[in-house]
Short mmCIF file of C-alpha atoms and ligand atoms in Angstrom, two decimals:
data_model
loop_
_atom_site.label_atom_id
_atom_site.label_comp_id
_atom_site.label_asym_id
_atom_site.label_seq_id
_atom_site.Cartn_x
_atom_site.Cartn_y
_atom_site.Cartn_z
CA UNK A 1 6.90 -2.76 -28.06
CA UNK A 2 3.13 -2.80 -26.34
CA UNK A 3 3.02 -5.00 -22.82
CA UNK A 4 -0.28 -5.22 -23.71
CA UNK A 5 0.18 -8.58 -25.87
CA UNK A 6 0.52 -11.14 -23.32
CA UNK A 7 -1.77 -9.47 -21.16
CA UNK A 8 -3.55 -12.40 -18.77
CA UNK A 9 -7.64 -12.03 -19.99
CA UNK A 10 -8.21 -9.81 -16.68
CA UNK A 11 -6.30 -7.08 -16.96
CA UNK A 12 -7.67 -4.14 -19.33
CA UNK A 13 -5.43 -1.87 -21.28
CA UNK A 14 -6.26 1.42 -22.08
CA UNK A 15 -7.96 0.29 -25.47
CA UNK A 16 -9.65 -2.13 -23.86
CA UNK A 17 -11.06 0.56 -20.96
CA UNK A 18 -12.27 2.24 -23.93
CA UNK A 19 -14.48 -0.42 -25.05
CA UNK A 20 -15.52 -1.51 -21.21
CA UNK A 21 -18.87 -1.58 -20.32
CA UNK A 22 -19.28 -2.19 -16.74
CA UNK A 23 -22.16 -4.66 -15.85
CA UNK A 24 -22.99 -3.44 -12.24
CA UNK A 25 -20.48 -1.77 -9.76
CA UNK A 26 -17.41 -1.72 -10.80
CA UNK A 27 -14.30 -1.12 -8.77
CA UNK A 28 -10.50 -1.73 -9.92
CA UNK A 29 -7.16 -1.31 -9.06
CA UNK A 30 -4.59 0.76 -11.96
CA UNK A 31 -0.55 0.16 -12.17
CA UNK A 32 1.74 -0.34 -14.49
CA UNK A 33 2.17 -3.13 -14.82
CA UNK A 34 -0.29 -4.50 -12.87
CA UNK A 35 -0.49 -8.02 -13.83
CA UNK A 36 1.49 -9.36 -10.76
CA UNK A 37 -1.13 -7.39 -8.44
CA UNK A 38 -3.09 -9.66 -5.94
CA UNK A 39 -5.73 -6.98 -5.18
CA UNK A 40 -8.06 -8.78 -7.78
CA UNK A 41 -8.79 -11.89 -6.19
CA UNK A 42 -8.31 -10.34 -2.65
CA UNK A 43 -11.13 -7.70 -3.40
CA UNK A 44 -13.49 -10.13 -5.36
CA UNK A 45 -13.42 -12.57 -2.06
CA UNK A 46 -14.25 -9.66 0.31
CA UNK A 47 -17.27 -8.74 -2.35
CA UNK A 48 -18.19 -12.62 -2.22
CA UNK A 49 -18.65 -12.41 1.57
CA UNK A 50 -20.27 -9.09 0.87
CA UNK A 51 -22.96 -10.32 -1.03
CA UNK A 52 -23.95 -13.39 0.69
CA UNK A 53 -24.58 -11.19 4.03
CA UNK A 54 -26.29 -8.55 1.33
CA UNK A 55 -27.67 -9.21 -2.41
CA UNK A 56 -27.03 -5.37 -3.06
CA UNK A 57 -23.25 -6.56 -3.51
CA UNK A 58 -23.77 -9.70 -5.91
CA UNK A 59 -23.28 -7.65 -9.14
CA UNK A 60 -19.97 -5.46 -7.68
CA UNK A 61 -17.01 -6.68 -9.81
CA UNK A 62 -13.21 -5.61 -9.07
CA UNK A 63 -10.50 -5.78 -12.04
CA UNK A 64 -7.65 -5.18 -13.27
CA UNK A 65 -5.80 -1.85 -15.04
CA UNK A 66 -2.33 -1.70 -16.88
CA UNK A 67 -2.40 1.89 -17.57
CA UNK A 68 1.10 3.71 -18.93
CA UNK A 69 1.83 7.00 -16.40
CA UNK A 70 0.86 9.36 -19.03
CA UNK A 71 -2.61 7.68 -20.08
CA UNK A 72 -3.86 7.89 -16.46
CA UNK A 73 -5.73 11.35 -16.88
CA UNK A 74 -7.64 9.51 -19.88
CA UNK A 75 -8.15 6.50 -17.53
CA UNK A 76 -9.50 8.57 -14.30
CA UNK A 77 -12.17 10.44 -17.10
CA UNK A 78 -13.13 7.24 -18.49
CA UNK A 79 -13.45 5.54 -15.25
CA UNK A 80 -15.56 8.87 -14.21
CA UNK A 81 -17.49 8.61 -17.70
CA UNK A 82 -18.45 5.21 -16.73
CA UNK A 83 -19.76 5.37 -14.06
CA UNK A 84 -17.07 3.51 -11.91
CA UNK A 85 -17.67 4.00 -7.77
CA UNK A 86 -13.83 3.25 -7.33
CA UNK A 87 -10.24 2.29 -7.77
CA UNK A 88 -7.10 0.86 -5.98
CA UNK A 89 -4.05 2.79 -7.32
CA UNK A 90 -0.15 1.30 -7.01
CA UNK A 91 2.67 2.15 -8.80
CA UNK A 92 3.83 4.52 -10.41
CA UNK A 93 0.17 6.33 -10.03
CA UNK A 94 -0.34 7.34 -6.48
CA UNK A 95 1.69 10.43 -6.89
CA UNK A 96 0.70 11.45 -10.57
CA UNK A 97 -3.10 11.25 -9.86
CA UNK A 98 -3.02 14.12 -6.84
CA UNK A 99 -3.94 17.19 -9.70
CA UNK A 100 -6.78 15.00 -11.22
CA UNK A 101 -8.68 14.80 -8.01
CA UNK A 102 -11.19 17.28 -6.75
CA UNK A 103 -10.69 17.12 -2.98
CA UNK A 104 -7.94 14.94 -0.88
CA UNK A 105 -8.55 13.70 2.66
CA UNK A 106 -5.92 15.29 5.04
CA UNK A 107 -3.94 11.98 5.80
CA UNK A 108 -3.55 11.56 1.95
CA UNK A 109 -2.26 15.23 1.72
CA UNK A 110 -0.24 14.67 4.42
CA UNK A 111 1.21 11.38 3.00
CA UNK A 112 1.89 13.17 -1.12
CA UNK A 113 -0.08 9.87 -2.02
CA UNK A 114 -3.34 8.48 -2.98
CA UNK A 115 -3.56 4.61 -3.40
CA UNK A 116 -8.07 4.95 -3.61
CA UNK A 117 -10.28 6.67 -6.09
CA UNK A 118 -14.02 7.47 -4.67
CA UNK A 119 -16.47 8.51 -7.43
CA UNK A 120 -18.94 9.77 -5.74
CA UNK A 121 -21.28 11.88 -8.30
CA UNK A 122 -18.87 13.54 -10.57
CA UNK A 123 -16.59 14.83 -7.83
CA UNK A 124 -13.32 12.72 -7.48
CA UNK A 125 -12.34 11.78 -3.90
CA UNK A 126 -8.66 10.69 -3.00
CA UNK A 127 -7.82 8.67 0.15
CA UNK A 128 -4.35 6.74 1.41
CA UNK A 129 -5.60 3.54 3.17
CA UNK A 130 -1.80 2.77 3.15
CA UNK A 131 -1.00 3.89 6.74
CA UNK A 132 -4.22 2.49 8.11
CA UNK A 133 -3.12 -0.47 6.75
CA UNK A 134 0.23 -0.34 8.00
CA UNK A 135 -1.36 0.71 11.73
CA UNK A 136 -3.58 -2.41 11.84
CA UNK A 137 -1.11 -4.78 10.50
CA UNK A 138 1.38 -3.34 13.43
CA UNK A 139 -1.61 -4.39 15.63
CA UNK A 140 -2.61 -7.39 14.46
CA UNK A 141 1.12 -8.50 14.34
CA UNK A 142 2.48 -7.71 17.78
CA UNK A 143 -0.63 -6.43 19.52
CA UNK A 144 -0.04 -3.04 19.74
CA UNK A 145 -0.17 -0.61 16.54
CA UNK A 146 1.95 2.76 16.35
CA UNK A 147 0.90 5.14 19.29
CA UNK A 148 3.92 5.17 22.15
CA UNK A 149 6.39 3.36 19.81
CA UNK A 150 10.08 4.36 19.15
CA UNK A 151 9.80 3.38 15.24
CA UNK A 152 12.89 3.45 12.96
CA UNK A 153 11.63 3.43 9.33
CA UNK A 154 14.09 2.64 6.71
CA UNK A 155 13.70 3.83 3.55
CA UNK A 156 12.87 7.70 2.02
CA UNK A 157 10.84 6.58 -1.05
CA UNK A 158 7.56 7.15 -1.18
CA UNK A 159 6.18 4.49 0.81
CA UNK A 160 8.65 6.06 3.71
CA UNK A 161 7.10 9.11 3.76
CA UNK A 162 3.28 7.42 4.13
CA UNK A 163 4.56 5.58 6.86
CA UNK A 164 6.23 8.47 8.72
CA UNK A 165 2.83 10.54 8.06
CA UNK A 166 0.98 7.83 9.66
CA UNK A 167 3.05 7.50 12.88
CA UNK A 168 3.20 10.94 13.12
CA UNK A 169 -1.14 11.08 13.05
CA UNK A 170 -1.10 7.67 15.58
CA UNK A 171 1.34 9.62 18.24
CA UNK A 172 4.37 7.58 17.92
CA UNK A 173 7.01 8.27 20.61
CA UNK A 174 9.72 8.97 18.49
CA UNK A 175 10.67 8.73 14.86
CA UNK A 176 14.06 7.90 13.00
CA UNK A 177 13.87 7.70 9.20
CA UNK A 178 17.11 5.62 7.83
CA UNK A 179 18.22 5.88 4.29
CA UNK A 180 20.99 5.29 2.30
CA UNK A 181 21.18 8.88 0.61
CA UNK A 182 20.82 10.63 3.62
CA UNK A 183 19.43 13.75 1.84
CA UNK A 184 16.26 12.13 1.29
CA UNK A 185 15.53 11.13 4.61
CA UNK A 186 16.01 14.62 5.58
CA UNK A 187 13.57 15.86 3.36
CA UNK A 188 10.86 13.70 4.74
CA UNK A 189 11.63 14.66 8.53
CA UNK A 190 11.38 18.57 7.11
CA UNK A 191 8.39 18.00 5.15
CA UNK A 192 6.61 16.74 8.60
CA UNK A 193 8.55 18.85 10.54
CA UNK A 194 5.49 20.74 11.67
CA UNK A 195 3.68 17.71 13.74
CA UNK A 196 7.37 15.54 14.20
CA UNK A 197 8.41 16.44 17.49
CA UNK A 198 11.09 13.90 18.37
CA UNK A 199 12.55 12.99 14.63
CA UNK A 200 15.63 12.71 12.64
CA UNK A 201 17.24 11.38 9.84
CA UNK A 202 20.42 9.20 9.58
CA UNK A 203 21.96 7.14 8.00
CA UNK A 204 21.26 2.85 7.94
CA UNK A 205 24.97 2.05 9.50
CA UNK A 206 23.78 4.39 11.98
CA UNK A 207 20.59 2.40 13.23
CA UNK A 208 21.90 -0.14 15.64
CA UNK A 209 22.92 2.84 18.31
CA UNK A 210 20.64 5.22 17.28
CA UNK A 211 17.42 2.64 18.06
CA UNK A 212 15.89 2.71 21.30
CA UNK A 213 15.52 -0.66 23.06
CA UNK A 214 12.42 -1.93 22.07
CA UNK A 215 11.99 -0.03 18.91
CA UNK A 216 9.56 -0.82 15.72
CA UNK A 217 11.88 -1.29 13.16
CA UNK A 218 9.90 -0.59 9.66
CA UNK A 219 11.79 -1.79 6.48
CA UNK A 220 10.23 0.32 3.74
CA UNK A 221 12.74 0.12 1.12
CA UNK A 222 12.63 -2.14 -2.01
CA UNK A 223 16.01 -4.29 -0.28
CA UNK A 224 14.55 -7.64 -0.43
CA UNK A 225 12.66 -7.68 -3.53
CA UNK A 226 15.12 -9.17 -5.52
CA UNK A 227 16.80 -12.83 -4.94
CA UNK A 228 20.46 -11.74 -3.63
CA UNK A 229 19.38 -8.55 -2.07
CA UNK A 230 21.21 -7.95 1.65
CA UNK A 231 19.18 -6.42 4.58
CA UNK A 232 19.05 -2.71 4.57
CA UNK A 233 20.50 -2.44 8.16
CA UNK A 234 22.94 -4.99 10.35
CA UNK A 235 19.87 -6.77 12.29
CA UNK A 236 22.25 -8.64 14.83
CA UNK A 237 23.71 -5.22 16.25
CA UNK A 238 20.22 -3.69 17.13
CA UNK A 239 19.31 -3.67 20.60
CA UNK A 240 17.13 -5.64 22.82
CA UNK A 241 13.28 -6.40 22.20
CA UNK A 242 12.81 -4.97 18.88
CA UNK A 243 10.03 -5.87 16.76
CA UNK A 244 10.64 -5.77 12.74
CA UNK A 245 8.36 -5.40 10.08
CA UNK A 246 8.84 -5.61 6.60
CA UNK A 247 6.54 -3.80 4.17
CA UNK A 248 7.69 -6.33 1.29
CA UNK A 249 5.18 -9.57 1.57
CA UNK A 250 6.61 -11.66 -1.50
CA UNK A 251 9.22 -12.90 -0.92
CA UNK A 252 7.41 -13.68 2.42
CA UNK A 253 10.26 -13.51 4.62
CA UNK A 254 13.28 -11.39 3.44
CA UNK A 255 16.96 -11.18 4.51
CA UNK A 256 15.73 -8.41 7.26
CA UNK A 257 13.15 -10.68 8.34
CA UNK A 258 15.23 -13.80 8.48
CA UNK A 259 18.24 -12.33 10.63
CA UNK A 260 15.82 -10.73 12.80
CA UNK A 261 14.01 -13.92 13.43
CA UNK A 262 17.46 -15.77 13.96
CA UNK A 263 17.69 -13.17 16.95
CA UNK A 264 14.73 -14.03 18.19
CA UNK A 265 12.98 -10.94 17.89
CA UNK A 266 9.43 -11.28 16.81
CA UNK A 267 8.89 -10.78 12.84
CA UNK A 268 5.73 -9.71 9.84
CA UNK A 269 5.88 -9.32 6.44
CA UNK A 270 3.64 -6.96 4.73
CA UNK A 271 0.72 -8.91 3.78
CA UNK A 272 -1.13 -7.76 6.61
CA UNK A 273 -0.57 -4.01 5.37
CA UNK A 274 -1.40 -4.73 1.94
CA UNK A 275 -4.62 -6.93 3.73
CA UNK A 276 -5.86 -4.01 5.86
CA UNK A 277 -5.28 -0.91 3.15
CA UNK A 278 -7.43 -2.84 0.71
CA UNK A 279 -9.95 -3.42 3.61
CA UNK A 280 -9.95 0.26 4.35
CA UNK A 281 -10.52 1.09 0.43
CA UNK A 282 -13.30 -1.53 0.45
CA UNK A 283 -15.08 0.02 3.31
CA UNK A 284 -14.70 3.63 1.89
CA UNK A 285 -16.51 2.21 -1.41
CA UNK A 286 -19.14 -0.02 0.45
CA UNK A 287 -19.56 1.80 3.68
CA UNK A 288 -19.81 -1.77 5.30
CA UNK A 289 -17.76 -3.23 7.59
CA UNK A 290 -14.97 -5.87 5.55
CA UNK A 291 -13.86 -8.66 7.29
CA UNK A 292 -9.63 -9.24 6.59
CA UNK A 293 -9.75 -12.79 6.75
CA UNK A 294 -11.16 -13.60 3.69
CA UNK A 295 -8.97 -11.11 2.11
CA UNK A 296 -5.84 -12.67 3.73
CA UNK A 297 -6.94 -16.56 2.45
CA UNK A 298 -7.25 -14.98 -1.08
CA UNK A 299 -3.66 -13.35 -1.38
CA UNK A 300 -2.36 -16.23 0.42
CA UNK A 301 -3.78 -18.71 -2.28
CA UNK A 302 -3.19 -16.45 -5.19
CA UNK A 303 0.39 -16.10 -3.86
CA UNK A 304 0.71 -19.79 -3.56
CA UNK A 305 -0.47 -20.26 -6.99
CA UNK A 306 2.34 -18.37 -8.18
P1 LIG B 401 8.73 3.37 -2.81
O1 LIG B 401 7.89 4.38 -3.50
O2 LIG B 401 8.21 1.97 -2.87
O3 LIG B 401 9.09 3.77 -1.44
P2 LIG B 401 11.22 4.31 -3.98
O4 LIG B 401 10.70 5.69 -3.95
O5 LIG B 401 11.88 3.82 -5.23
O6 LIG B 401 10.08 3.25 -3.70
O7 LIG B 401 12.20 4.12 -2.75
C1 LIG B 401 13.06 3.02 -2.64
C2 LIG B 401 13.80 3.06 -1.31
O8 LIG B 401 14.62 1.89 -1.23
C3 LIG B 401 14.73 4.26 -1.16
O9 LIG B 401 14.79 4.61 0.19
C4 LIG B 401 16.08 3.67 -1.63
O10 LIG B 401 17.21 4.33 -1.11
P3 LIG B 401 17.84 5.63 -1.85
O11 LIG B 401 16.91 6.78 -1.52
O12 LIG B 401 19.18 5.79 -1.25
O13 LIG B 401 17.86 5.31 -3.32
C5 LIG B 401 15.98 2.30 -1.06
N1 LIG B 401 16.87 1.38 -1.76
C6 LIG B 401 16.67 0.82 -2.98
N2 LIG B 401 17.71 0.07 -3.33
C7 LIG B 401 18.62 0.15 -2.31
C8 LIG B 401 19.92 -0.41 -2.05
N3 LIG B 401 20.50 -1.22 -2.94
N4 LIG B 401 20.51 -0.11 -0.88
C9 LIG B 401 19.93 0.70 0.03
N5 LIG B 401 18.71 1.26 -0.16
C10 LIG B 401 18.07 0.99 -1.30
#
């Protein structure tokens, strides 16, 4: 059976890309599915604010792409064809699109991810904006981003090994990646093993004695998502003044979140990271600089309305 039939009137489908005609600069984000994703309205505010400072931005638009995994070559050339300046990518694409592109920026190599398009002339650019994102959330959250940090990231997937990539380029301290099937986090502390000085893998019962007082504890795995899910590690056993953040931002404050903020020890969800990668993208696309807050009001809204 197509997805495509109760499609909300925003989000394209492959048939309809075909058809598309894009009316001034067009941007987009591409997942499948992609109806749930916020990016729309987020991106469109940021472009409002854009354009009042500017009238070069009033005709930008930003929408919405279900595309299956194996359509996305077709997508990328029609997007290229078209004329598009850029495009947000989530899952399951960020991996699939690295042999379509024609050059990579190093973070993004780095990372095994890209989550922005840049058209620029008829040469495809890929960037991550992901572990910005995740740096300037860190910031904004508990004032101080990555560098120095002892940061425990849980999780092996693939938004694991973006965040390890990016603590490795802001000079964390040290680096523990925590997973379930232990094989996978080794693989991620090999794959960096080049640049990780101080960094291991183990296991998630492991955590509490393994953390160092005072560690950023990063949940990157998907525990949380759903209704009954537990917390990936035992948050009253860790040790003093940690600081947890969870990459998950809907629910807004998951089991992890909630035990740690029973403890006392301060708490973020991921909106900020989702906030500040889509900030990132904007700027590579407008070479302006994008203001969060307007971006943060829209997901919180859209979000709300749900
Ligand atoms: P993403 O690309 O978003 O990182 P992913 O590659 O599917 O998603 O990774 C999901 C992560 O959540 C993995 O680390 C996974 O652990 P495993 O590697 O052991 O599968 C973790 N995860 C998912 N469900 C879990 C569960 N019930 N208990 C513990 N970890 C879980």
């Amino acid at each position: 059976m197509s997805m495509s039939e109760n499609l909300p009137d925003d989000v394209f489908t492959l048939d309809a890309l075909r058809d598309f005609t894009p009316v001034g600069v067009q941007l987009g984000v591409v997942g499948w599915p992609v109806r749930h994703s916020i990016s729309p309205p987020m991106h469109r505010a940021a472009l409002k604010v854009l354009s009042t400072a500017s009238p070069r931005f009033s005709d930008w638009r930003y929408d919405a792409f279900e595309l299956q995994p194996e359509d996305l070559a077709e997508g990328v050339e029609l997007f290229r064809k078209k004329g598009f300046r850029g495009i947000n990518l989530t899952v399951p694409h960020k991996v699939e699109v690295l042999p379509l592109l024609d050059e990579i920026d190093p973070v993004a190599a780095k990372m095994g991810a890209v989550n922005t398009l840049f058209f620029k002339g008829s040469r495809l650019e890929g960037y991550n904006t992901d572990g910005y994102g995740l740096e300037n959330a860190v910031k904004e959250a508990f004032g101080q981003g990555l560098t120095g940090r002892d940061i425990v990231i849980l999780g092996a997937g693939g938004a694991s090994r973006a965040a390890v990539a990016q603590c490795i380029h802001s000079s964390a301290k040290s680096i523990l990646v925590a997973n379930r099937t232990l094989d996978k986090a080794q693989a991620i502390i090999d794959s960096q093993a080049d640049e990780l000085g101080r960094g291991s893998a183990i296991s998630m019962e492991e955590v509490p004695a393994a953390a160092a007082p005072g560690s950023l504890i990063i949940n990157a795995t998907s525990l949380g998502l759903s209704q009954n899910d537990p917390s990936p590690i035992s948050v009253d056993e860790l040790p003093e003044g940690c600081l947890l953040y969870d990459m998950i931002y809907n629910p807004a404050r998951t089991p992890f979140l909630e035990a740690g903020l029973l403890r006392g020890y301060p708490i973020a969800n991921g909106l900020g990271m989702l906030v500040h990668q889509g900030v990132r993208s904007l700027e590579i696309w407008t070479d302006e600089k994008v203001s969060a807050q307007a971006m943060r009001i829209a997901c919180e809204q859209a979000l709300a309305a749900r």
